Amino acid sequence: MNDSSDIRFLLTIRDAGSLVATARKLGISPSTVTQRLQQIERKLDTRLVDRTARRLRFTEEGTQLCQRGAELVQELDTLFEDLRARRAGLVGTVRIRAPLGFGRRYLASVVSGFQQDNPNVDIELTLTDQPLTETAERYDIVVHIGELPASNLIGYAIAPNARLVCASPAFLKRFPNPETPDDLAHLPCIVLRENNEDVSLWQFHKGRTARSVRVSSKLSCNDGEVIRRWACEGRGVILRSEWDVADDVAKGNLVRLLPAWKAPDADVIALTSNRAGLPARTRQFMRYLQARFRPQPPWRS
């Protein structure tokens, strides 16, 4: 196989998930898809895809070809895009995946500003409550907040972000202000479901002293804006990112609890699948993104 179009064709099958979906995506007939796949397999004298009427599965050889081939195609695209960029500025598409709330409040304006400055760049922004999934590697940049689980992705620091325990003034008129993290176990709490984490186990430390407390919750949601609104309405205690609650704390809508105890930080980072070979447009967007949150992020300004 010496034609990158064959690799791109196989990657399209992988991403589409079926030969019929591949045909729709490419605007050709399913029989044409099947015939081209058979031609590639004959050239390599290797079966790449096991297909039946109900399912499609890449063989070990097909999977390896897609993994290595995707890297080679990206390097080739990067080479040509960098050459074009020397003449016409940044071109191509940047695919970004990010958390819902942070994406709406802060990232959307960054994306808009970058695209306006670079009109030949297309940006596809996808917001989700689970930015880190197995499909994350199909994006150029994944924005993540918090501790990074084991991953092959490469991280770039964007902004510091603490996590604060908060409740509304109205809530604190009905319930005692907690003095230690253990007191939270006896208070109504609201939890945010995200990233498949154990969301009701809250951890703190003060100096060398560490505490873990299992909170009880009658309200939970996968959208941080919703739990922040519930907290402002006096429905319970939340453990939430500084970027989300700093304004409400400053305005008095929320009160920070347990200021002497620190929850684990949840810094904002950007992830890419490779450190080397990134297209010029991706590198420039990363620099633009980092610059927008320096020297201090807006929630600390």
PDB file of C-alpha atoms in Angstrom:
ATOM      1  CA  MET A   1       0.000   0.000   0.000  1.00  0.00           C
ATOM      2  CA  ASN A   2       1.658   3.203  -1.144  1.00  0.00           C
ATOM      3  CA  ASP A   3      -1.372   5.477  -1.510  1.00  0.00           C
ATOM      4  CA  SER A   4      -2.537   7.507   1.482  1.00  0.00           C
ATOM      5  CA  SER A   5      -6.061   7.537   0.015  1.00  0.00           C
ATOM      6  CA  ASP A   6      -6.368   3.833   0.883  1.00  0.00           C
ATOM      7  CA  ILE A   7      -5.513   4.577   4.506  1.00  0.00           C
ATOM      8  CA  ARG A   8      -7.978   7.474   4.580  1.00  0.00           C
ATOM      9  CA  PHE A   9     -10.621   5.140   3.146  1.00  0.00           C
ATOM     10  CA  LEU A  10     -10.031   2.602   5.935  1.00  0.00           C
ATOM     11  CA  LEU A  11     -10.134   5.356   8.568  1.00  0.00           C
ATOM     12  CA  THR A  12     -13.476   6.491   7.168  1.00  0.00           C
ATOM     13  CA  ILE A  13     -14.838   2.952   7.563  1.00  0.00           C
ATOM     14  CA  ARG A  14     -13.539   2.828  11.127  1.00  0.00           C
ATOM     15  CA  ASP A  15     -15.096   6.159  12.083  1.00  0.00           C
ATOM     16  CA  ALA A  16     -18.403   5.485  10.285  1.00  0.00           C
ATOM     17  CA  GLY A  17     -18.799   2.072  11.909  1.00  0.00           C
ATOM     18  CA  SER A  18     -20.399   0.303   8.944  1.00  0.00           C
ATOM     19  CA  LEU A  19     -20.034  -0.028   5.184  1.00  0.00           C
ATOM     20  CA  VAL A  20     -23.464   1.506   4.627  1.00  0.00           C
ATOM     21  CA  ALA A  21     -22.600   4.548   6.768  1.00  0.00           C
ATOM     22  CA  THR A  22     -19.276   4.821   4.915  1.00  0.00           C
ATOM     23  CA  ALA A  23     -21.128   4.855   1.589  1.00  0.00           C
ATOM     24  CA  ARG A  24     -23.403   7.666   2.816  1.00  0.00           C
ATOM     25  CA  LYS A  25     -20.448   9.673   4.099  1.00  0.00           C
ATOM     26  CA  LEU A  26     -18.507   9.324   0.846  1.00  0.00           C
ATOM     27  CA  GLY A  27     -21.547   9.701  -1.416  1.00  0.00           C
ATOM     28  CA  ILE A  28     -21.024   6.365  -3.154  1.00  0.00           C
ATOM     29  CA  SER A  29     -22.890   3.062  -3.251  1.00  0.00           C
ATOM     30  CA  PRO A  30     -22.364   0.331  -0.611  1.00  0.00           C
ATOM     31  CA  SER A  31     -21.218  -2.059  -3.346  1.00  0.00           C
ATOM     32  CA  THR A  32     -18.494   0.409  -4.362  1.00  0.00           C
ATOM     33  CA  VAL A  33     -17.320   0.557  -0.741  1.00  0.00           C
ATOM     34  CA  THR A  34     -17.185  -3.231  -0.581  1.00  0.00           C
ATOM     35  CA  GLN A  35     -15.299  -3.494  -3.865  1.00  0.00           C
ATOM     36  CA  ARG A  36     -12.663  -0.960  -2.849  1.00  0.00           C
ATOM     37  CA  LEU A  37     -12.162  -2.650   0.509  1.00  0.00           C
ATOM     38  CA  GLN A  38     -11.680  -5.973  -1.263  1.00  0.00           C
ATOM     39  CA  GLN A  39      -9.141  -4.355  -3.614  1.00  0.00           C
ATOM     40  CA  ILE A  40      -7.105  -3.037  -0.683  1.00  0.00           C
ATOM     41  CA  GLU A  41      -7.179  -6.451   1.005  1.00  0.00           C
ATOM     42  CA  ARG A  42      -6.036  -8.136  -2.216  1.00  0.00           C
ATOM     43  CA  LYS A  43      -3.136  -5.694  -2.580  1.00  0.00           C
ATOM     44  CA  LEU A  44      -2.003  -6.505   0.955  1.00  0.00           C
ATOM     45  CA  ASP A  45      -2.989 -10.170   0.763  1.00  0.00           C
ATOM     46  CA  THR A  46      -4.501  -9.664   4.240  1.00  0.00           C
ATOM     47  CA  ARG A  47      -8.040  -9.532   5.576  1.00  0.00           C
ATOM     48  CA  LEU A  48      -8.528  -6.183   7.260  1.00  0.00           C
ATOM     49  CA  VAL A  49     -12.215  -6.191   8.185  1.00  0.00           C
ATOM     50  CA  ASP A  50     -14.518  -9.012   9.275  1.00  0.00           C
ATOM     51  CA  ARG A  51     -17.992  -8.059   8.121  1.00  0.00           C
ATOM     52  CA  THR A  52     -21.333  -9.735   8.472  1.00  0.00           C
ATOM     53  CA  ALA A  53     -24.889  -8.567   7.892  1.00  0.00           C
ATOM     54  CA  ARG A  54     -25.084  -7.292  11.477  1.00  0.00           C
ATOM     55  CA  ARG A  55     -21.622  -6.122  12.501  1.00  0.00           C
ATOM     56  CA  LEU A  56     -18.262  -4.925  11.293  1.00  0.00           C
ATOM     57  CA  ARG A  57     -15.006  -5.565  13.132  1.00  0.00           C
ATOM     58  CA  PHE A  58     -11.439  -4.747  12.166  1.00  0.00           C
ATOM     59  CA  THR A  59      -8.973  -7.608  12.349  1.00  0.00           C
ATOM     60  CA  GLU A  60      -5.770  -7.240  14.328  1.00  0.00           C
ATOM     61  CA  GLU A  61      -3.974  -6.332  11.090  1.00  0.00           C
ATOM     62  CA  GLY A  62      -6.691  -3.837  10.164  1.00  0.00           C
ATOM     63  CA  THR A  63      -6.560  -2.229  13.590  1.00  0.00           C
ATOM     64  CA  GLN A  64      -2.776  -1.880  13.430  1.00  0.00           C
ATOM     65  CA  LEU A  65      -2.967  -0.415   9.943  1.00  0.00           C
ATOM     66  CA  CYS A  66      -5.515   2.176  11.093  1.00  0.00           C
ATOM     67  CA  GLN A  67      -3.482   3.140  14.154  1.00  0.00           C
ATOM     68  CA  ARG A  68      -0.162   3.520  12.338  1.00  0.00           C
ATOM     69  CA  GLY A  69      -1.815   4.828   9.203  1.00  0.00           C
ATOM     70  CA  ALA A  70      -3.607   7.609  11.110  1.00  0.00           C
ATOM     71  CA  GLU A  71      -0.255   8.832  12.427  1.00  0.00           C
ATOM     72  CA  LEU A  72       1.300   8.776   8.953  1.00  0.00           C
ATOM     73  CA  VAL A  73      -1.655  10.573   7.383  1.00  0.00           C
ATOM     74  CA  GLN A  74      -1.528  13.246  10.082  1.00  0.00           C
ATOM     75  CA  GLU A  75       2.195  13.776   9.515  1.00  0.00           C
ATOM     76  CA  LEU A  76       1.627  14.021   5.763  1.00  0.00           C
ATOM     77  CA  ASP A  77      -1.252  16.477   6.189  1.00  0.00           C
ATOM     78  CA  THR A  78       0.825  18.518   8.614  1.00  0.00           C
ATOM     79  CA  LEU A  79       3.665  18.741   6.116  1.00  0.00           C
ATOM     80  CA  PHE A  80       1.453  20.025   3.301  1.00  0.00           C
ATOM     81  CA  GLU A  81      -0.534  22.346   5.583  1.00  0.00           C
ATOM     82  CA  ASP A  82       2.629  23.905   6.960  1.00  0.00           C
ATOM     83  CA  LEU A  83       3.824  24.494   3.409  1.00  0.00           C
ATOM     84  CA  ARG A  84       0.505  26.102   2.471  1.00  0.00           C
ATOM     85  CA  ALA A  85       0.538  28.140   5.662  1.00  0.00           C
ATOM     86  CA  ARG A  86       3.840  29.700   4.624  1.00  0.00           C
ATOM     87  CA  ARG A  87       2.060  31.192   1.617  1.00  0.00           C
ATOM     88  CA  ALA A  88      -1.549  31.748   2.645  1.00  0.00           C
ATOM     89  CA  GLY A  89      -1.633  31.709   6.440  1.00  0.00           C
ATOM     90  CA  LEU A  90      -3.348  29.074   8.585  1.00  0.00           C
ATOM     91  CA  VAL A  91      -5.749  26.721   6.801  1.00  0.00           C
ATOM     92  CA  GLY A  92      -7.708  23.579   7.581  1.00  0.00           C
ATOM     93  CA  THR A  93      -9.964  22.385  10.416  1.00  0.00           C
ATOM     94  CA  VAL A  94      -9.391  22.245  14.180  1.00  0.00           C
ATOM     95  CA  ARG A  95     -11.652  19.788  16.010  1.00  0.00           C
ATOM     96  CA  ILE A  96     -12.078  20.598  19.708  1.00  0.00           C
ATOM     97  CA  ARG A  97     -13.890  18.675  22.447  1.00  0.00           C
ATOM     98  CA  ALA A  98     -14.574  20.347  25.800  1.00  0.00           C
ATOM     99  CA  PRO A  99     -16.770  20.267  28.936  1.00  0.00           C
ATOM    100  CA  LEU A 100     -20.256  21.761  28.642  1.00  0.00           C
ATOM    101  CA  GLY A 101     -20.182  24.574  31.187  1.00  0.00           C
ATOM    102  CA  PHE A 102     -16.583  25.686  30.704  1.00  0.00           C
ATOM    103  CA  GLY A 103     -17.032  25.496  26.957  1.00  0.00           C
ATOM    104  CA  ARG A 104     -20.094  27.729  27.009  1.00  0.00           C
ATOM    105  CA  ARG A 105     -18.703  30.307  29.407  1.00  0.00           C
ATOM    106  CA  TYR A 106     -15.071  30.634  28.367  1.00  0.00           C
ATOM    107  CA  LEU A 107     -14.067  28.501  25.395  1.00  0.00           C
ATOM    108  CA  ALA A 108     -16.757  29.616  22.926  1.00  0.00           C
ATOM    109  CA  SER A 109     -15.434  33.188  22.852  1.00  0.00           C
ATOM    110  CA  VAL A 110     -11.848  31.961  22.457  1.00  0.00           C
ATOM    111  CA  VAL A 111     -12.845  29.817  19.486  1.00  0.00           C
ATOM    112  CA  SER A 112     -14.790  32.651  17.912  1.00  0.00           C
ATOM    113  CA  GLY A 113     -11.917  35.097  18.346  1.00  0.00           C
ATOM    114  CA  PHE A 114      -9.336  32.740  16.868  1.00  0.00           C
ATOM    115  CA  GLN A 115     -11.488  31.925  13.857  1.00  0.00           C
ATOM    116  CA  GLN A 116     -12.145  35.596  13.233  1.00  0.00           C
ATOM    117  CA  ASP A 117      -8.391  36.259  13.253  1.00  0.00           C
ATOM    118  CA  ASN A 118      -7.783  33.246  10.987  1.00  0.00           C
ATOM    119  CA  PRO A 119     -10.669  33.169   8.489  1.00  0.00           C
ATOM    120  CA  ASN A 120      -9.251  30.205   6.529  1.00  0.00           C
ATOM    121  CA  VAL A 121      -9.454  27.946   9.583  1.00  0.00           C
ATOM    122  CA  ASP A 122     -12.656  26.010  10.295  1.00  0.00           C
ATOM    123  CA  ILE A 123     -13.302  25.055  13.926  1.00  0.00           C
ATOM    124  CA  GLU A 124     -15.602  22.266  15.052  1.00  0.00           C
ATOM    125  CA  LEU A 125     -16.354  22.687  18.773  1.00  0.00           C
ATOM    126  CA  THR A 126     -18.079  19.774  20.515  1.00  0.00           C
ATOM    127  CA  LEU A 127     -19.315  20.281  24.093  1.00  0.00           C
ATOM    128  CA  THR A 128     -20.055  17.239  26.246  1.00  0.00           C
ATOM    129  CA  ASP A 129     -20.330  16.181  29.878  1.00  0.00           C
ATOM    130  CA  GLN A 130     -17.698  13.484  29.235  1.00  0.00           C
ATOM    131  CA  PRO A 131     -14.879  14.989  27.157  1.00  0.00           C
ATOM    132  CA  LEU A 132     -12.548  12.097  27.967  1.00  0.00           C
ATOM    133  CA  THR A 133     -13.896   9.065  26.120  1.00  0.00           C
ATOM    134  CA  GLU A 134     -12.396   6.616  23.686  1.00  0.00           C
ATOM    135  CA  THR A 135     -13.415   8.945  20.866  1.00  0.00           C
ATOM    136  CA  ALA A 136     -11.341  11.801  22.313  1.00  0.00           C
ATOM    137  CA  GLU A 137      -8.332  10.780  20.218  1.00  0.00           C
ATOM    138  CA  ARG A 138     -10.325  11.667  17.083  1.00  0.00           C
ATOM    139  CA  TYR A 139     -10.158  15.342  18.070  1.00  0.00           C
ATOM    140  CA  ASP A 140      -7.218  17.707  17.611  1.00  0.00           C
ATOM    141  CA  ILE A 141      -7.622  19.204  21.095  1.00  0.00           C
ATOM    142  CA  VAL A 142      -9.519  17.961  24.145  1.00  0.00           C
ATOM    143  CA  VAL A 143     -10.009  20.435  26.996  1.00  0.00           C
ATOM    144  CA  HIS A 144     -10.113  18.691  30.372  1.00  0.00           C
ATOM    145  CA  ILE A 145     -10.613  19.965  33.929  1.00  0.00           C
ATOM    146  CA  GLY A 146      -9.245  18.035  36.883  1.00  0.00           C
ATOM    147  CA  GLU A 147      -6.983  15.075  37.417  1.00  0.00           C
ATOM    148  CA  LEU A 148      -6.060  13.263  34.230  1.00  0.00           C
ATOM    149  CA  PRO A 149      -6.571   9.485  34.316  1.00  0.00           C
ATOM    150  CA  ALA A 150      -4.063   7.191  32.638  1.00  0.00           C
ATOM    151  CA  SER A 151      -3.957   8.253  29.003  1.00  0.00           C
ATOM    152  CA  ASN A 152      -1.713   8.436  25.956  1.00  0.00           C
ATOM    153  CA  LEU A 153      -2.782  12.043  25.402  1.00  0.00           C
ATOM    154  CA  ILE A 154      -0.261  14.871  25.836  1.00  0.00           C
ATOM    155  CA  GLY A 155      -1.227  17.629  28.277  1.00  0.00           C
ATOM    156  CA  TYR A 156      -0.653  21.401  28.046  1.00  0.00           C
ATOM    157  CA  ALA A 157      -1.347  23.696  31.015  1.00  0.00           C
ATOM    158  CA  ILE A 158      -4.070  26.285  30.379  1.00  0.00           C
ATOM    159  CA  ALA A 159      -5.142  27.747  33.728  1.00  0.00           C
ATOM    160  CA  PRO A 160      -5.108  27.047  37.497  1.00  0.00           C
ATOM    161  CA  ASN A 161      -8.445  26.147  39.018  1.00  0.00           C
ATOM    162  CA  ALA A 162      -9.252  25.348  42.652  1.00  0.00           C
ATOM    163  CA  ARG A 163     -12.352  23.516  43.876  1.00  0.00           C
ATOM    164  CA  LEU A 164     -14.467  25.246  46.526  1.00  0.00           C
ATOM    165  CA  VAL A 165     -17.138  24.071  48.960  1.00  0.00           C
ATOM    166  CA  CYS A 166     -20.039  26.521  48.839  1.00  0.00           C
ATOM    167  CA  ALA A 167     -23.591  27.079  50.017  1.00  0.00           C
ATOM    168  CA  SER A 168     -26.010  29.996  49.883  1.00  0.00           C
ATOM    169  CA  PRO A 169     -26.634  32.434  52.759  1.00  0.00           C
ATOM    170  CA  ALA A 170     -30.231  31.159  52.926  1.00  0.00           C
ATOM    171  CA  PHE A 171     -28.969  27.587  53.390  1.00  0.00           C
ATOM    172  CA  LEU A 172     -26.656  28.663  56.221  1.00  0.00           C
ATOM    173  CA  LYS A 173     -29.622  30.199  58.062  1.00  0.00           C
ATOM    174  CA  ARG A 174     -31.225  26.737  58.220  1.00  0.00           C
ATOM    175  CA  PHE A 175     -28.145  24.575  58.722  1.00  0.00           C
ATOM    176  CA  PRO A 176     -24.980  25.009  60.804  1.00  0.00           C
ATOM    177  CA  ASN A 177     -21.803  26.145  59.112  1.00  0.00           C
ATOM    178  CA  PRO A 178     -19.541  23.062  58.946  1.00  0.00           C
ATOM    179  CA  GLU A 179     -16.345  23.242  60.972  1.00  0.00           C
ATOM    180  CA  THR A 180     -14.658  20.142  59.548  1.00  0.00           C
ATOM    181  CA  PRO A 181     -15.158  18.071  56.387  1.00  0.00           C
ATOM    182  CA  ASP A 182     -16.784  15.355  58.526  1.00  0.00           C
ATOM    183  CA  ASP A 183     -19.684  17.737  59.203  1.00  0.00           C
ATOM    184  CA  LEU A 184     -20.612  17.611  55.500  1.00  0.00           C
ATOM    185  CA  ALA A 185     -21.850  14.036  55.948  1.00  0.00           C
ATOM    186  CA  HIS A 186     -24.748  15.449  57.996  1.00  0.00           C
ATOM    187  CA  LEU A 187     -25.734  18.216  55.556  1.00  0.00           C
ATOM    188  CA  PRO A 188     -27.760  18.084  52.313  1.00  0.00           C
ATOM    189  CA  CYS A 189     -25.288  18.139  49.430  1.00  0.00           C
ATOM    190  CA  ILE A 190     -25.594  18.380  45.655  1.00  0.00           C
ATOM    191  CA  VAL A 191     -23.249  16.382  43.440  1.00  0.00           C
ATOM    192  CA  LEU A 192     -22.084  16.776  39.865  1.00  0.00           C
ATOM    193  CA  ARG A 193     -21.933  13.584  37.830  1.00  0.00           C
ATOM    194  CA  GLU A 194     -18.976  13.759  35.423  1.00  0.00           C
ATOM    195  CA  ASN A 195     -16.125  11.687  33.987  1.00  0.00           C
ATOM    196  CA  ASN A 196     -17.418   8.483  35.644  1.00  0.00           C
ATOM    197  CA  GLU A 197     -15.947   9.639  38.970  1.00  0.00           C
ATOM    198  CA  ASP A 198     -17.031   8.681  42.497  1.00  0.00           C
ATOM    199  CA  VAL A 199     -18.811  12.006  42.858  1.00  0.00           C
ATOM    200  CA  SER A 200     -20.142  11.595  46.410  1.00  0.00           C
ATOM    201  CA  LEU A 201     -16.696  10.984  47.966  1.00  0.00           C
ATOM    202  CA  TRP A 202     -15.226  14.406  48.735  1.00  0.00           C
ATOM    203  CA  GLN A 203     -11.576  14.676  49.710  1.00  0.00           C
ATOM    204  CA  PHE A 204      -9.766  17.435  51.601  1.00  0.00           C
ATOM    205  CA  HIS A 205      -6.459  18.173  53.238  1.00  0.00           C
ATOM    206  CA  LYS A 206      -5.111  20.754  55.694  1.00  0.00           C
ATOM    207  CA  GLY A 207      -1.370  20.647  55.972  1.00  0.00           C
ATOM    208  CA  ARG A 208      -0.521  16.965  56.443  1.00  0.00           C
ATOM    209  CA  THR A 209      -4.014  16.061  57.614  1.00  0.00           C
ATOM    210  CA  ALA A 210      -6.284  14.431  55.033  1.00  0.00           C
ATOM    211  CA  ARG A 211     -10.005  13.752  55.225  1.00  0.00           C
ATOM    212  CA  SER A 212     -12.424  11.874  52.966  1.00  0.00           C
ATOM    213  CA  VAL A 213     -16.144  12.208  53.521  1.00  0.00           C
ATOM    214  CA  ARG A 214     -19.053  10.422  51.868  1.00  0.00           C
ATOM    215  CA  VAL A 215     -21.802  13.001  51.341  1.00  0.00           C
ATOM    216  CA  SER A 216     -25.489  12.264  50.870  1.00  0.00           C
ATOM    217  CA  SER A 217     -27.384  13.888  48.052  1.00  0.00           C
ATOM    218  CA  LYS A 218     -31.014  14.118  47.012  1.00  0.00           C
ATOM    219  CA  LEU A 219     -30.086  16.215  43.987  1.00  0.00           C
ATOM    220  CA  SER A 220     -27.505  15.438  41.310  1.00  0.00           C
ATOM    221  CA  CYS A 221     -26.965  16.469  37.702  1.00  0.00           C
ATOM    222  CA  ASN A 222     -24.409  16.139  34.923  1.00  0.00           C
ATOM    223  CA  ASP A 223     -24.551  19.892  34.225  1.00  0.00           C
ATOM    224  CA  GLY A 224     -22.526  22.109  36.559  1.00  0.00           C
ATOM    225  CA  GLU A 225     -24.669  25.173  35.824  1.00  0.00           C
ATOM    226  CA  VAL A 226     -27.708  23.350  37.185  1.00  0.00           C
ATOM    227  CA  ILE A 227     -26.075  22.343  40.470  1.00  0.00           C
ATOM    228  CA  ARG A 228     -24.689  25.861  40.929  1.00  0.00           C
ATOM    229  CA  ARG A 229     -28.202  27.270  40.444  1.00  0.00           C
ATOM    230  CA  TRP A 230     -29.611  24.777  42.956  1.00  0.00           C
ATOM    231  CA  ALA A 231     -26.939  25.814  45.458  1.00  0.00           C
ATOM    232  CA  CYS A 232     -27.780  29.503  44.976  1.00  0.00           C
ATOM    233  CA  GLU A 233     -31.426  28.599  45.663  1.00  0.00           C
ATOM    234  CA  GLY A 234     -30.401  27.130  49.026  1.00  0.00           C
ATOM    235  CA  ARG A 235     -30.936  23.475  48.176  1.00  0.00           C
ATOM    236  CA  GLY A 236     -27.569  22.179  49.426  1.00  0.00           C
ATOM    237  CA  VAL A 237     -23.782  22.295  49.619  1.00  0.00           C
ATOM    238  CA  ILE A 238     -21.725  21.914  46.445  1.00  0.00           C
ATOM    239  CA  LEU A 239     -18.078  21.161  45.714  1.00  0.00           C
ATOM    240  CA  ARG A 240     -17.475  23.057  42.507  1.00  0.00           C
ATOM    241  CA  SER A 241     -14.723  24.472  40.319  1.00  0.00           C
ATOM    242  CA  GLU A 242     -13.517  27.966  41.097  1.00  0.00           C
ATOM    243  CA  TRP A 243     -14.144  29.053  37.503  1.00  0.00           C
ATOM    244  CA  ASP A 244     -17.855  28.332  37.959  1.00  0.00           C
ATOM    245  CA  VAL A 245     -18.568  29.786  41.422  1.00  0.00           C
ATOM    246  CA  ALA A 246     -16.075  32.669  41.807  1.00  0.00           C
ATOM    247  CA  ASP A 247     -18.578  35.271  40.530  1.00  0.00           C
ATOM    248  CA  ASP A 248     -21.343  34.070  42.860  1.00  0.00           C
ATOM    249  CA  VAL A 249     -18.969  34.054  45.838  1.00  0.00           C
ATOM    250  CA  ALA A 250     -17.868  37.616  44.997  1.00  0.00           C
ATOM    251  CA  LYS A 251     -21.517  38.754  44.706  1.00  0.00           C
ATOM    252  CA  GLY A 252     -22.581  37.046  47.927  1.00  0.00           C
ATOM    253  CA  ASN A 253     -24.894  34.553  46.220  1.00  0.00           C
ATOM    254  CA  LEU A 254     -22.710  31.756  47.611  1.00  0.00           C
ATOM    255  CA  VAL A 255     -20.511  31.548  50.700  1.00  0.00           C
ATOM    256  CA  ARG A 256     -17.283  29.575  50.727  1.00  0.00           C
ATOM    257  CA  LEU A 257     -17.224  26.923  53.453  1.00  0.00           C
ATOM    258  CA  LEU A 258     -14.251  25.263  55.174  1.00  0.00           C
ATOM    259  CA  PRO A 259     -11.705  27.808  53.860  1.00  0.00           C
ATOM    260  CA  ALA A 260      -8.927  26.196  55.939  1.00  0.00           C
ATOM    261  CA  TRP A 261      -9.444  22.879  54.142  1.00  0.00           C
ATOM    262  CA  LYS A 262      -8.342  22.416  50.544  1.00  0.00           C
ATOM    263  CA  ALA A 263      -9.949  20.091  48.005  1.00  0.00           C
ATOM    264  CA  PRO A 264      -7.781  18.710  45.178  1.00  0.00           C
ATOM    265  CA  ASP A 265      -7.203  21.288  42.450  1.00  0.00           C
ATOM    266  CA  ALA A 266      -8.900  20.801  39.085  1.00  0.00           C
ATOM    267  CA  ASP A 267      -6.602  22.703  36.735  1.00  0.00           C
ATOM    268  CA  VAL A 268      -7.641  23.333  33.134  1.00  0.00           C
ATOM    269  CA  ILE A 269      -5.490  21.472  30.615  1.00  0.00           C
ATOM    270  CA  ALA A 270      -5.588  20.900  26.862  1.00  0.00           C
ATOM    271  CA  LEU A 271      -4.771  17.477  25.440  1.00  0.00           C
ATOM    272  CA  THR A 272      -3.476  16.374  22.046  1.00  0.00           C
ATOM    273  CA  SER A 273      -2.763  12.899  20.722  1.00  0.00           C
ATOM    274  CA  ASN A 274       0.772  13.825  19.651  1.00  0.00           C
ATOM    275  CA  ARG A 275       3.390  16.292  20.795  1.00  0.00           C
ATOM    276  CA  ALA A 276       5.301  16.320  17.496  1.00  0.00           C
ATOM    277  CA  GLY A 277       3.787  16.776  14.071  1.00  0.00           C
ATOM    278  CA  LEU A 278       0.879  18.995  15.123  1.00  0.00           C
ATOM    279  CA  PRO A 279      -0.461  21.124  12.256  1.00  0.00           C
ATOM    280  CA  ALA A 280       0.362  24.812  12.381  1.00  0.00           C
ATOM    281  CA  ARG A 281      -3.305  25.676  12.970  1.00  0.00           C
ATOM    282  CA  THR A 282      -3.434  23.417  16.055  1.00  0.00           C
ATOM    283  CA  ARG A 283      -0.196  24.805  17.470  1.00  0.00           C
ATOM    284  CA  GLN A 284      -1.351  28.380  16.937  1.00  0.00           C
ATOM    285  CA  PHE A 285      -4.744  27.751  18.513  1.00  0.00           C
ATOM    286  CA  MET A 286      -3.030  26.194  21.542  1.00  0.00           C
ATOM    287  CA  ARG A 287      -0.873  29.295  21.977  1.00  0.00           C
ATOM    288  CA  TYR A 288      -3.920  31.531  21.513  1.00  0.00           C
ATOM    289  CA  LEU A 289      -5.856  29.527  24.119  1.00  0.00           C
ATOM    290  CA  GLN A 290      -3.046  29.696  26.672  1.00  0.00           C
ATOM    291  CA  ALA A 291      -2.573  33.436  26.128  1.00  0.00           C
ATOM    292  CA  ARG A 292      -6.259  34.129  26.823  1.00  0.00           C
ATOM    293  CA  PHE A 293      -5.889  32.756  30.374  1.00  0.00           C
ATOM    294  CA  ARG A 294      -2.607  34.443  31.297  1.00  0.00           C
ATOM    295  CA  PRO A 295      -1.248  35.942  33.453  1.00  0.00           C
ATOM    296  CA  GLN A 296      -4.402  35.240  35.494  1.00  0.00           C
ATOM    297  CA  PRO A 297      -7.575  33.448  34.422  1.00  0.00           C
ATOM    298  CA  PRO A 298     -10.732  35.590  34.414  1.00  0.00           C
ATOM    299  CA  TRP A 299     -12.082  33.964  37.590  1.00  0.00           C
ATOM    300  CA  ARG A 300      -9.046  35.326  39.484  1.00  0.00           C
ATOM    301  CA  SER A 301      -8.817  38.718  37.804  1.00  0.00           C
TER     302      SER A 301
END
